Amino acid sequence: MTTQPAPPIPAGGAFWAGRWRSPVAVLEVHDPEDGRLVGVAGDCTAGDVDAAVSAVAQAVLHGPAWPVWQRREALHRAAVLLAEREADLARLISREGCKTVRGAAAEVRRAVETVRLSAEQADRLEGRTLPFGDTPRGEDRLGWYTREPVGVVAAITPFNDPLNLVAHKVAPALIGGNGVVLKPAEQTPLVALAFIELLLEAGVPADRVAVLPGRGATVGAALVGHPRVDLVSFTGGFATGNAIAATAGAKKTMMELGGNGTVVVLPDADVRRAARAVVDGAFGNAGQNCLSVQRVFVARELLDDLVERVVHLTSELVVGSKADERTDVGPLIDVASATRVESWVDEAVEGGAAVLIGAKRDGTYYWPTVLTSVPVGARVLTEEVFGPVVSIEAFDSVDDVVADVNGLEYGLQAGVFTRDIDSALDVAQRLRVGAVMINDTGDFRIDAMPFGGGKRSGVGREGVPFAVDAMTEPKIIAIHRTPRSA
Ligand code: NAP
């Protein structure tokens, strides 16, 4: 596998109260591909969290005003800087995480959009006049509301999109006038540090942002439980989301959790198109994506055709070094994750599943795997695999498919392939998920759309305009004027 020189390490191991810090303890960041040391970040403590949150709260509540036009200009500059540094940031994302250099460059371009869209939300921070004339009790009153920041936002992010998911929390929070304390995933803190450094360079006030790398159980939990945090914006797994809900208590929370992406291929579908989309959606980022395609239901008469095409396209994927531009599938984040995926596939096979391709592990690598005849209740069907495994089953009745999907504990996004608009709408309207993509898999998102799901898949919606709404609140000012008759 190709080796590369280590990328530059950001200025400090953590940042709060206006300056870079070098915490005594460090988190070593290792490349999951070859175990090489990529860099170090601070391993912050609960005491650091208290200092950071207090400093950000002080800045938001008592510091100088940060006018909306300045927020917009800073975020526009940040988007430009991100675009200029695409190659360096992509290399860093790829080294500390699982993405191929191609996938990492695409993530940087997404983050540029996320930050630019956030800047453009400046003109949505508007209010309305209130209809006091509508009721006798409103007589002689005038009033309006404006959108005000909630205060201090705690942003907690996962490893799989280590830049764009950070941008999805930090940029909407800042345009809304909040302060942000970010705790990135333990495995991928370096690009988060680089992003905060870039925001400072773009003109974001240094006392309004903080980044504290560290452990979920210490930094994450202290942040969520801190009384001066006003909103917790979390992306990660369901179990962590549950723990956060318990610690956060009555705080406002936004949660983007997992999925186990379903695709339905109806009898009149374009099978070639469906097969290509299934392979892209199942194996991109080695399946480490909340929108990953995991379960495919295909009309029985199309089963053989779809299976043949999916297996053929899968066999053409290049599994290899992330640094190689030709690579399609890199490693999983660590050996434990690869071993877990392997054990879930083994469990399905012991229950009668057939392996059509893949089912091979070497260290952190797990080869793209296509299964069929998977037994009901197997974890590759019911849980979130978060690895490169897809199961394909034939169906005879759409009603059965809808009942199966709606019976799952996850409900993020789904895809339906068909040439018939009525069938597409019928399935789309009946599925209990956050979004249904027609003639696409559920692995599609633009950063401006309301993004999220129900059940175990989340609470609330992210996506730039929706995050800005959630991170701001209406504040009313009303005037009781002297009645004319007085
Ligand atoms: P994770 O284990 O849940 O971790 C996510 C973040 O939470 C990390 O920063 C983690 O810190 C932190 N954390 C852990 N325990 C905590 C606690 N008790 N209190 C506060 N924070 C805590 O998730 P992951 O393995 O990094 O990411 C994979 C998951 O993210 C998958 O389930 C995937 O579906 C989900 N995801 C969802 C979306 C979406 O938009 N719906 C997008 C991407 C990923 P440490 O790193 O130190 O453990």
XYZ file of N, CA and C in Angstrom, residues 128-135 138 141 143-145:
39
model
N -41.445 38.718 12.263
C -42.708 39.196 11.691
C -43.378 40.091 12.701
N -44.283 40.891 12.236
C -45.097 41.634 13.194
C -46.183 40.699 13.714
N -46.669 40.984 14.888
C -47.659 40.097 15.520
C -49.066 40.663 15.308
N -50.031 39.771 15.101
C -51.389 40.249 14.766
C -52.182 40.641 16.014
N -51.719 41.677 16.717
C -52.421 42.047 17.948
C -53.846 42.523 17.680
N -54.057 43.043 16.455
C -55.393 43.547 16.147
C -56.435 42.441 16.036
N -56.005 41.229 16.114
C -56.865 40.073 15.904
C -57.743 39.749 17.110
N -57.437 40.323 18.226
C -58.160 39.982 19.453
C -58.372 41.247 20.291
N -55.609 42.463 22.397
C -54.403 43.019 21.764
C -54.532 44.496 21.448
N -51.860 47.543 21.239
C -50.528 46.919 21.310
C -49.951 46.764 19.912
N -46.403 44.839 18.090
C -45.289 43.967 18.472
C -44.747 43.173 17.308
N -43.637 42.579 17.519
C -42.971 41.767 16.491
C -42.092 40.728 17.171
N -41.660 39.749 16.382
C -40.618 38.878 16.919
C -39.428 38.857 15.985
